[in-house]
Tab-separated table of C-alpha atoms in Angstrom:
chain	number	residue	atom	x	y	z
T	1	ALA	CA	-41.165	-76.990	4.591
T	2	VAL	CA	-41.744	-73.271	3.589
T	3	ALA	CA	-40.101	-73.942	0.013
T	4	GLU	CA	-42.090	-77.202	-0.037
T	5	ALA	CA	-45.442	-75.262	0.840
T	6	GLU	CA	-44.527	-72.594	-1.875
T	7	ASP	CA	-43.906	-74.989	-4.559
T	8	SER	CA	-47.007	-76.913	-3.893
T	9	ILE	CA	-49.237	-73.205	-4.238
T	10	ASP	CA	-47.218	-72.320	-7.456
T	11	TYR	CA	-48.356	-75.981	-8.871
T	12	THR	CA	-51.737	-75.702	-7.744
T	13	ILE	CA	-51.775	-71.887	-9.269
T	14	ALA	CA	-50.620	-72.945	-12.710
T	15	ALA	CA	-53.150	-75.796	-12.730
T	16	VAL	CA	-55.774	-73.475	-11.975
T	17	GLY	CA	-54.778	-71.426	-14.854
T	18	LEU	CA	-55.260	-74.337	-17.087
T	19	ILE	CA	-58.787	-74.446	-16.356
T	20	PRO	CA	-60.766	-71.376	-17.722
T	21	GLY	CA	-63.480	-70.084	-15.361
T	22	LEU	CA	-62.209	-72.109	-12.456
T	23	GLY	CA	-63.668	-69.443	-10.057
T	24	ASP	CA	-61.893	-66.366	-8.932
T	25	VAL	CA	-62.530	-67.595	-5.351
T	26	VAL	CA	-60.060	-70.505	-5.780
T	27	GLY	CA	-57.608	-68.317	-7.560
T	28	LYS	CA	-57.922	-65.526	-5.201
T	29	LEU	CA	-57.403	-67.769	-1.856
T	30	LEU	CA	-54.191	-69.533	-3.672
T	31	LYS	CA	-52.707	-65.941	-4.433
T	32	GLU	CA	-53.041	-64.932	-0.765
T	33	ALA	CA	-51.678	-68.258	0.561
T	34	LYS	CA	-48.665	-67.535	-1.820
T	35	ALA	CA	-48.472	-63.718	-0.228
T	36	ALA	CA	-48.574	-65.505	3.443
T	37	LEU	CA	-45.741	-67.672	2.620
T	38	LYS	CA	-43.740	-64.612	1.565
T	39	VAL	CA	-44.106	-62.843	4.732
T	40	GLY	CA	-43.232	-65.979	6.537
T	41	ASP	CA	-47.162	-66.992	7.666
T	42	THR	CA	-46.985	-70.446	6.829
T	43	LYS	CA	-49.917	-71.448	8.897
T	44	LYS	CA	-52.018	-68.874	7.488
T	45	ALA	CA	-50.711	-70.036	3.777
T	46	ILE	CA	-51.723	-73.366	4.590
T	47	GLU	CA	-55.161	-72.654	5.999
T	48	LEU	CA	-55.761	-70.699	2.596
T	49	ALA	CA	-54.339	-73.398	0.344
T	50	GLN	CA	-56.703	-75.863	2.026
T	51	GLU	CA	-59.726	-73.501	1.850
T	52	ALA	CA	-58.905	-73.141	-2.070
T	53	GLN	CA	-58.815	-77.098	-2.452
T	54	ASP	CA	-62.253	-77.422	-0.566
T	55	LYS	CA	-64.026	-75.104	-2.886
T	56	VAL	CA	-65.995	-76.753	-5.748
T	57	LYS	CA	-64.351	-76.155	-9.072
T	58	ALA	CA	-65.568	-76.875	-12.631
T	59	LEU	CA	-65.846	-80.427	-13.546
T	60	ASP	CA	-65.865	-81.451	-10.341
T	61	VAL	CA	-68.011	-84.622	-10.049
T	62	GLY	CA	-70.092	-86.074	-7.046
T	63	THR	CA	-73.681	-86.017	-5.885
T	64	PHE	CA	-75.790	-83.005	-5.755
T	65	ARG	CA	-75.724	-82.668	-1.937
T	66	GLU	CA	-71.649	-83.126	-1.838
T	67	LEU	CA	-71.122	-80.114	-4.726
T	68	LYS	CA	-73.837	-78.140	-2.976
T	69	ALA	CA	-71.789	-78.474	0.210
T	70	LYS	CA	-68.788	-77.142	-1.167
T	71	ALA	CA	-70.210	-74.392	-3.611
T	72	LYS	CA	-69.327	-70.657	-3.193
T	73	VAL	CA	-72.261	-68.231	-3.950
T	74	GLY	CA	-71.181	-66.170	-6.750
T	75	ASP	CA	-68.639	-68.459	-8.410
T	76	GLY	CA	-70.854	-68.815	-11.669
T	77	LEU	CA	-70.745	-72.311	-11.238
T	78	GLU	CA	-73.899	-74.475	-11.098
T	79	HIS	CA	-74.294	-78.523	-9.951
T	80	ASP	CA	-75.763	-80.224	-13.530
T	81	HIS	CA	-77.669	-83.520	-13.007
T	82	ILE	CA	-76.310	-85.884	-15.496
T	83	PRO	CA	-78.680	-87.578	-16.432
T	84	SER	CA	-81.676	-85.142	-15.572
T	85	PHE	CA	-83.232	-85.276	-11.972
T	86	ALA	CA	-86.519	-85.448	-13.771
T	87	ALA	CA	-85.560	-88.722	-16.068
T	88	LEU	CA	-84.489	-90.287	-12.857
T	89	LYS	CA	-87.519	-89.417	-10.982
T	90	LYS	CA	-89.952	-90.851	-13.719
T	91	ALA	CA	-87.393	-93.972	-14.250
T	92	GLU	CA	-87.629	-94.530	-10.280
T	93	GLU	CA	-91.620	-93.982	-10.284
T	94	THR	CA	-91.754	-96.601	-13.345
T	95	ARG	CA	-89.560	-98.918	-11.386
T	96	LEU	CA	-91.538	-98.914	-8.175
T	97	GLY	CA	-95.099	-98.530	-10.011
T	98	ARG	CA	-96.204	-95.581	-8.022
T	99	PRO	CA	-95.165	-91.818	-7.437
T	100	LEU	CA	-92.159	-91.221	-4.870
T	101	THR	CA	-93.011	-89.484	-1.808
T	102	PRO	CA	-91.430	-86.124	-1.038
T	103	THR	CA	-88.941	-87.711	1.438
T	104	GLU	CA	-87.760	-90.144	-1.429
T	105	THR	CA	-87.809	-87.271	-3.776
T	106	LYS	CA	-85.625	-85.008	-2.045
T	107	LYS	CA	-83.019	-88.147	-1.147
T	108	LEU	CA	-83.043	-88.933	-4.856
T	109	TYR	CA	-82.507	-85.225	-5.922
T	110	ALA	CA	-79.673	-84.845	-3.328
T	111	GLU	CA	-78.078	-88.369	-4.290
T	112	ALA	CA	-77.999	-88.067	-8.043
T	113	THR	CA	-74.886	-87.651	-9.859
T	114	ALA	CA	-73.979	-84.124	-10.796
T	115	VAL	CA	-70.993	-82.187	-12.588
T	116	GLU	CA	-70.091	-78.668	-11.676
T	117	VAL	CA	-70.312	-76.541	-14.782
T	118	PRO	CA	-70.396	-72.655	-15.620
T	119	ARG	CA	-73.887	-71.298	-15.712
T	120	ASP	CA	-73.892	-70.722	-19.459
T	121	VAL	CA	-72.820	-74.489	-20.172
T	122	HIS	CA	-75.500	-75.585	-18.092
T	123	GLN	CA	-78.054	-73.704	-19.605
T	124	ALA	CA	-76.896	-74.945	-22.755
T	125	GLY	CA	-77.286	-78.384	-22.325
T	126	PRO	CA	-80.172	-80.393	-23.655
T	127	THR	CA	-82.270	-80.690	-20.565
T	128	TYR	CA	-81.887	-77.426	-19.047
T	129	GLY	CA	-85.248	-75.706	-18.039
T	130	GLY	CA	-87.997	-76.036	-20.843
T	131	LYS	CA	-85.923	-77.958	-22.923
T	132	ASN	CA	-86.535	-80.966	-20.835
T	133	THR	CA	-90.119	-81.632	-22.148
T	134	ALA	CA	-92.406	-84.259	-20.844
T	135	GLU	CA	-91.810	-86.573	-23.927
T	136	GLN	CA	-88.040	-86.241	-23.394
T	137	ILE	CA	-88.305	-86.854	-19.988
T	138	MET	CA	-90.131	-90.041	-20.629
T	139	LYS	CA	-87.703	-91.157	-23.595
T	140	ASP	CA	-84.802	-90.465	-21.043
T	141	ALA	CA	-86.462	-92.412	-18.162
T	142	GLU	CA	-86.731	-95.278	-20.595
T	143	ASN	CA	-82.924	-95.501	-21.350
T	144	LEU	CA	-80.931	-93.697	-18.928
T	145	TYR	CA	-77.914	-94.820	-20.531
T	146	GLU	CA	-78.475	-93.210	-23.656
T	147	ALA	CA	-79.642	-89.766	-21.771
T	148	VAL	CA	-76.265	-89.766	-20.039
T	149	LYS	CA	-74.635	-90.441	-23.281
T	150	ARG	CA	-76.478	-87.415	-24.832
T	151	ASP	CA	-75.918	-85.073	-21.782
T	152	THR	CA	-72.168	-85.954	-21.771
T	153	ASP	CA	-71.599	-85.327	-25.304
T	154	ALA	CA	-73.053	-82.159	-25.038
T	155	LEU	CA	-71.065	-81.248	-22.009
T	156	ARG	CA	-67.853	-82.183	-23.933
T	157	LYS	CA	-68.803	-80.121	-26.594
T	158	ASN	CA	-69.915	-76.877	-24.744
T	159	MET	CA	-66.959	-77.246	-22.174
T	160	ILE	CA	-64.340	-77.409	-25.125
T	161	GLU	CA	-65.773	-74.412	-26.887
T	162	LYS	CA	-65.148	-72.551	-23.461
T	163	GLY	CA	-61.734	-73.421	-23.961
T	164	TYR	CA	-61.527	-76.235	-21.262
T	165	ASP	CA	-58.793	-79.096	-21.368
T	166	PRO	CA	-60.173	-82.222	-23.352
T	167	LYS	CA	-58.388	-84.681	-20.825
T	168	LEU	CA	-60.322	-82.801	-17.683
T	169	ILE	CA	-63.264	-83.000	-19.364
T	170	GLU	CA	-63.135	-86.559	-20.359
T	171	ASP	CA	-61.996	-87.417	-16.675
T	172	ALA	CA	-65.141	-85.723	-15.507
T	173	ILE	CA	-67.197	-87.641	-18.307
T	174	ASN	CA	-65.579	-91.288	-17.106
T	175	LYS	CA	-66.283	-90.164	-13.396
T	176	ILE	CA	-69.940	-89.189	-14.204
T	177	LYS	CA	-70.571	-92.546	-15.959
T	178	THR	CA	-68.595	-94.747	-13.606
T	179	ARG	CA	-70.655	-93.438	-10.660
T	180	ASN	CA	-73.951	-93.630	-12.185
T	181	LYS	CA	-72.905	-97.138	-13.084
T	182	GLU	CA	-72.195	-98.026	-9.648
T	183	LYS	CA	-75.334	-96.455	-8.388
T	184	GLY	CA	-77.132	-98.924	-10.608
T	185	ILE	CA	-78.576	-96.057	-12.889
T	186	TYR	CA	-77.883	-98.442	-16.143
């Protein structure tokens, strides 16, 4: 069992190495798990490996709420709504013919699709901060499919430039598109 656990931890450490900027927190936990195994503390090693697995990692996809629940302060990662929350909100208000209530707004924000990315990749996105103008929000709200396409194209470009594995990027993009389709976004 110890050999299997060590092989599993080694494999995970190697996989972590394929993802630049994955987060020092995860790598540190895995190294501590391996050290615990070497001194025979299998229970501690398993706990540390599980903790590493539970932390959010770059390119994780889920609801904003899910990613936030697994976040680690100081890991350099942010949750990026795709499509933008502003476009989602505007589209929903148009569909309903009225403004969302504060409760509806909070729920939409928390349940919207997001991807975990390094802070600078989030900032480079087409809808970050002041780049998401009222005109852009209206255009995106009218065609959320095209908004997702533009946002995922930018995500792909920016993550490849950061050195991330293109296969992992495509996997994340496919999850974003599938989740949005399942949620009826388009």
